[in-house]
Short mmCIF file of C-alpha atoms in Angstrom, two decimals:
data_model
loop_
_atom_site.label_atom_id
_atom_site.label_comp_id
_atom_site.label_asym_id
_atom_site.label_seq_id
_atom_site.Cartn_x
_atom_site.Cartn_y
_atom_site.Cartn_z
CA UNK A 1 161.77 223.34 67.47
CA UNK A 2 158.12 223.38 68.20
CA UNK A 3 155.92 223.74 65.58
CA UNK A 4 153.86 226.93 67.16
CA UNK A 5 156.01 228.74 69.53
CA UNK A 6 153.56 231.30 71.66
CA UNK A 7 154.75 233.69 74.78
CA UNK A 8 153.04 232.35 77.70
CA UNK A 9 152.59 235.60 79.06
CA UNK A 10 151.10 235.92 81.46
CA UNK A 11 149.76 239.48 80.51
CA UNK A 12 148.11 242.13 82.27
CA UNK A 13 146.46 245.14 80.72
CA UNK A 14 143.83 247.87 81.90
CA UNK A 15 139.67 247.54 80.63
CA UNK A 16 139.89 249.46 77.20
CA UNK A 17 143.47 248.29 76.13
CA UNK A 18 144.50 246.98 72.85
CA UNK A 19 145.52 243.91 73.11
CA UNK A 20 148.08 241.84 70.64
CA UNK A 21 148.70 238.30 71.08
CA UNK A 22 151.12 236.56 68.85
CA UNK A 23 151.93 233.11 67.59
CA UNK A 24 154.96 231.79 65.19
CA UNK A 25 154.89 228.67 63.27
CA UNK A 26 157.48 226.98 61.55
CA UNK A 27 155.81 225.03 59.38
CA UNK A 28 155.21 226.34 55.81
CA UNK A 29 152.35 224.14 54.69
CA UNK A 30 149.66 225.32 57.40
CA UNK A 31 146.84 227.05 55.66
CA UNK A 32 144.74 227.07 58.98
CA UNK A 33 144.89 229.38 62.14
CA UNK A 34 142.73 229.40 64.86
CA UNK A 35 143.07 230.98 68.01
CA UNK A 36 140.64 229.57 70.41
CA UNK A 37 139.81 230.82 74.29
CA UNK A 38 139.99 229.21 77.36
CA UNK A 39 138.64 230.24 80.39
CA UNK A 40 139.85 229.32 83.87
CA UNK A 41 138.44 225.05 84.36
CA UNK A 42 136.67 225.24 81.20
CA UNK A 43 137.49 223.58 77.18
CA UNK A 44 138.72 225.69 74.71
CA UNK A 45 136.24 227.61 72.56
CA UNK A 46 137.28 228.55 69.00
CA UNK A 47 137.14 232.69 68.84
CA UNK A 48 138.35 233.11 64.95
CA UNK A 49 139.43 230.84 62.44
CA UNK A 50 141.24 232.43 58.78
CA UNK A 51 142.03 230.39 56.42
CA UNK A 52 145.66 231.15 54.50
CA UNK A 53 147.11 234.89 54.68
CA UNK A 54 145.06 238.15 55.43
CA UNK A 55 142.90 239.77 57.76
CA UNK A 56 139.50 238.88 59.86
CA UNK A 57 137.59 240.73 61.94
CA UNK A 58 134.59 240.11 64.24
CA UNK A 59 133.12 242.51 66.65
CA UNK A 60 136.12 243.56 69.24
CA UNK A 61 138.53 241.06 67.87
CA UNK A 62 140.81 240.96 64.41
CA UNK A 63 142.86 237.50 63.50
CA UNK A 64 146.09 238.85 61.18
CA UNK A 65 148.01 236.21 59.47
CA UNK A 66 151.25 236.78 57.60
CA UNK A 67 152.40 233.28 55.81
CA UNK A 68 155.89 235.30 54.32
CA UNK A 69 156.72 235.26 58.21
CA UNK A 70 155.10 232.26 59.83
CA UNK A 71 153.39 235.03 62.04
CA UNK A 72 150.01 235.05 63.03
CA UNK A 73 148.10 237.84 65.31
CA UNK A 74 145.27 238.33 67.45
CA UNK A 75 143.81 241.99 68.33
CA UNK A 76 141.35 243.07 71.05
CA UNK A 77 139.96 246.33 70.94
CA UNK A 78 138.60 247.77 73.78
CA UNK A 79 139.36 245.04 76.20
CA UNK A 80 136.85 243.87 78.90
CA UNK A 81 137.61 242.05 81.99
CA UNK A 82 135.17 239.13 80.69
CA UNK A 83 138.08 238.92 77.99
CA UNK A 84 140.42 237.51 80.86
CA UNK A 85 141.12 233.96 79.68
CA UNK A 86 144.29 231.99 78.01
CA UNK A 87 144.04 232.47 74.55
CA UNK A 88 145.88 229.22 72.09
CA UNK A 89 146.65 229.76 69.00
CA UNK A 90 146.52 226.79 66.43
CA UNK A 91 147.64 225.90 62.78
CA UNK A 92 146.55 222.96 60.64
CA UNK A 93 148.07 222.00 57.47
CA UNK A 94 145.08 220.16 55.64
CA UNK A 95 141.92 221.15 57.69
CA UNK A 96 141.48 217.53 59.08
CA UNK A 97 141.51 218.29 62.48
CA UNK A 98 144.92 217.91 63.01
CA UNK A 99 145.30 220.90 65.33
CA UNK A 100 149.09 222.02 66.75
CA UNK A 101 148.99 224.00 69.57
CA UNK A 102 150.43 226.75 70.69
CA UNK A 103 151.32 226.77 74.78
CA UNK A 104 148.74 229.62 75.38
CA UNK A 105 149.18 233.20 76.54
CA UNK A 106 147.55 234.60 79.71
CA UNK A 107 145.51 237.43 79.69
CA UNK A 108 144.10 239.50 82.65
CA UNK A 109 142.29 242.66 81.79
CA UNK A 110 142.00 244.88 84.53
CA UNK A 111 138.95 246.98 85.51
CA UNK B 1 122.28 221.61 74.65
CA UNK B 2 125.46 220.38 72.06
CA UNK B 3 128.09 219.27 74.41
CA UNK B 4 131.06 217.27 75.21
CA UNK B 5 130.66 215.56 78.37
CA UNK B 6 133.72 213.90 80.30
CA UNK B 7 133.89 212.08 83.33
CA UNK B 8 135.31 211.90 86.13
CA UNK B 9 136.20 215.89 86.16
CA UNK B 10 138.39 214.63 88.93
CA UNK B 11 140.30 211.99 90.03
CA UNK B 12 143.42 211.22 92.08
CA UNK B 13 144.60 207.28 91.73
CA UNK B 14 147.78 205.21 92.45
CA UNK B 15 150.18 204.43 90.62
CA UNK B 16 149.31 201.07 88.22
CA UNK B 17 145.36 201.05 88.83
CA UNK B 18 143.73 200.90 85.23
CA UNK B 19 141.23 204.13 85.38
CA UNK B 20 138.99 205.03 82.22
CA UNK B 21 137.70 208.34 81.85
CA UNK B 22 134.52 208.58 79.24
CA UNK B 23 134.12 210.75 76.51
CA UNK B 24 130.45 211.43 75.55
CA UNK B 25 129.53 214.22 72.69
CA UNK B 26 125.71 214.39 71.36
CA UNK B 27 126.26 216.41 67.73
CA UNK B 28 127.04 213.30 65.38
CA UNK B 29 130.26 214.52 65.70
CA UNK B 30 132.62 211.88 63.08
CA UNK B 31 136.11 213.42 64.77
CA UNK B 32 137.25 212.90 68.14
CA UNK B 33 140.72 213.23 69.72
CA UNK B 34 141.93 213.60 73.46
CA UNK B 35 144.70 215.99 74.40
CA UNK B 36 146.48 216.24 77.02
CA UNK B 37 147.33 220.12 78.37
CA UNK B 38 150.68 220.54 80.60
CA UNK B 39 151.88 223.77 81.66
CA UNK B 40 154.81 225.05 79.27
CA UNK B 41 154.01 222.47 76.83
CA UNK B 42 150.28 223.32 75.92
CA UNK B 43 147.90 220.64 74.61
CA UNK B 44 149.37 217.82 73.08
CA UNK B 45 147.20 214.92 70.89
CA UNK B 46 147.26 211.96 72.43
CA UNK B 47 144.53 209.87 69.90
CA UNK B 48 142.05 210.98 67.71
CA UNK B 49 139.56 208.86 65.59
CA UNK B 50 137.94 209.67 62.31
CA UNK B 51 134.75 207.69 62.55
CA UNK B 52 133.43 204.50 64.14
CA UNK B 53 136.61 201.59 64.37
CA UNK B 54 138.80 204.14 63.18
CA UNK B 55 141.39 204.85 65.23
CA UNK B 56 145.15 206.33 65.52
CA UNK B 57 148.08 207.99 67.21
CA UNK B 58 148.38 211.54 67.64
CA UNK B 59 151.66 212.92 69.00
CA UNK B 60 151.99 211.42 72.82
CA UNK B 61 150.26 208.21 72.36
CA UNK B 62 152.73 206.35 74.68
CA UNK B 63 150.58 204.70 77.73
CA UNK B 64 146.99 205.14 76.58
CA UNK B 65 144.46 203.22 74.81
CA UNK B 66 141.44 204.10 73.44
CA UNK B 67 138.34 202.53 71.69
CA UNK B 68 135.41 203.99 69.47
CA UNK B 69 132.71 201.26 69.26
CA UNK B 70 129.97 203.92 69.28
CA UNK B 71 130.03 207.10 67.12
CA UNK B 72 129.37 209.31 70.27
CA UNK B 73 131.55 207.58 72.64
CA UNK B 74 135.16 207.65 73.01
CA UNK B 75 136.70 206.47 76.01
CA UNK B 76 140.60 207.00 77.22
CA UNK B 77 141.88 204.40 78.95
CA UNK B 78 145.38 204.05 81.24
CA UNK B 79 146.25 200.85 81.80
CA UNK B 80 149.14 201.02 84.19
CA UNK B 81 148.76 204.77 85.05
CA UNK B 82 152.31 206.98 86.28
CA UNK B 83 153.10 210.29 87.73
CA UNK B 84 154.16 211.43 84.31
CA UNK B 85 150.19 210.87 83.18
CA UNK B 86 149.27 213.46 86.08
CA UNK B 87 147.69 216.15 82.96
CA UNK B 88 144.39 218.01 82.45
CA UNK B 89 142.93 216.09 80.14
CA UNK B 90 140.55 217.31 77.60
CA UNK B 91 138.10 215.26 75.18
CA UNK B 92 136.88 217.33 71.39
CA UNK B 93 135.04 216.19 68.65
CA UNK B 94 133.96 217.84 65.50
CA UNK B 95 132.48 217.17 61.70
CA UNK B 96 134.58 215.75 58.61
CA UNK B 97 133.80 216.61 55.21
CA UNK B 98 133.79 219.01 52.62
CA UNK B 99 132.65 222.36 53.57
CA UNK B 100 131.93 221.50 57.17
CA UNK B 101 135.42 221.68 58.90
CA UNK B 102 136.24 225.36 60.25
CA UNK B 103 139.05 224.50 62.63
CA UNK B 104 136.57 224.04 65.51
CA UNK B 105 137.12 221.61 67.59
CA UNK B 106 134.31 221.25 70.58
CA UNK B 107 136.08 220.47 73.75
CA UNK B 108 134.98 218.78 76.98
CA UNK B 109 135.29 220.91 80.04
CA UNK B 110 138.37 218.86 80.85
CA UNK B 111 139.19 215.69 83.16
CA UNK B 112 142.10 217.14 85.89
CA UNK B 113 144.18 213.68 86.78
CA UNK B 114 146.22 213.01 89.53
CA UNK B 115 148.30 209.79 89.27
CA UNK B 116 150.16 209.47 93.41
#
């Protein structure tokens, strides 16, 4: 079993959508979630990092982790098409870097 | 500008022909790693080092070597390269310490490999 299991998607939703992206883990002593962005031939960029259980919420987007279910959640409100990327989410147990990946989910919004 | 430069972006080779591709980040960045991303199976550690000398494995570690004789330098090297090393491969770096780690890593924009 991997240790963050992601649907690759890909999905497609029209400008203004809510979008949910979702991530399990199965490992019970992460504390960290990221979900970072990835735009078509570029690196990664990190979009929202929570540490341990609860909510966080920056402009357009909301992280949601839930540690009872090894489930963690990303929301965009009001989707744009400049929000067209592969979003990964990521869990870390001690905060030293060592990142596991989910596989990424696709993400086309469409004007 | 802060950045994470890797070279070659490119690069098609044969099959056994040692190839190095360079890892370059100008923050004072302790942490690097490489990755490797594959479709299905999403980015994968191949080494990471926590400082200077400081080396070790991450999770795919089999047929790459690496070196960190600089702090801002941290090449990837493939020895004997094989079709199975064909990858996107992506350089990040980032602090260490109390207080300064927030789970972001700063990638590279990513070193697409070909290996015929």
């Amino acid at each position: 079993q991997k240790e963050v299991e992601q649907d690759p998607g890909p999905l497609s939703v029209p400008e203004g959508a809510i979008v949910s992206l979702n991530c399990t883990y199965s490992n019970s002593a992460f504390q960290y979630f990221m979900w970072y962005r990835q735009y078509s031939r570029k690196g990664p960029e990190l979009l929202m990092y929570t540490y341990s259980s609860g909510n966080k919420e920056d402009g357009r987007f909301t992280a949601q982790v839930d540690k009872s279910s090894k489930y963690i959640s990303l929301f965009i409100r009001d989707s744009q098409p400049s929000d067209s990327a592969t979003y990964l989410c990521a869990c870390d147990q001690t905060g030293a870097n060592n990142l596991f990946f989910g596989t990424g989910t696709r993400l086309t919004v469409i004007p | 500008e802060a950045q994470v430069t890797q070279n070659p972006r490119y690069l098609i080779t044969v099959t056994g022909k040692k190839l190095t591709v360079t890892c370059s980040q100008n923050m004072n960045h302790e942490y690097m790693s490489w990755y490797r991303q594959d479709p299905g199976l999403g980015l994968r550690q191949i080494y990471y080092s926590m400082n200077v000398e400081v080396t070790d494995k991450g999770d795919v570690p089999e047929g790459y070597k690496v070196s960190r004789k600089e702090k801002r330098n941290f090449p990837l090297i493939l020895e004997s390269p094989s079709p199975n090393q064909t990858s996107l491969y992506f350089c990040a770096s980032t602090f260490i310490g109390t207080g300064r780690n927030t789970g972001e890593l700063f990638f590279g924009e990513g070193s697409r490999l070909t290996v015929l």
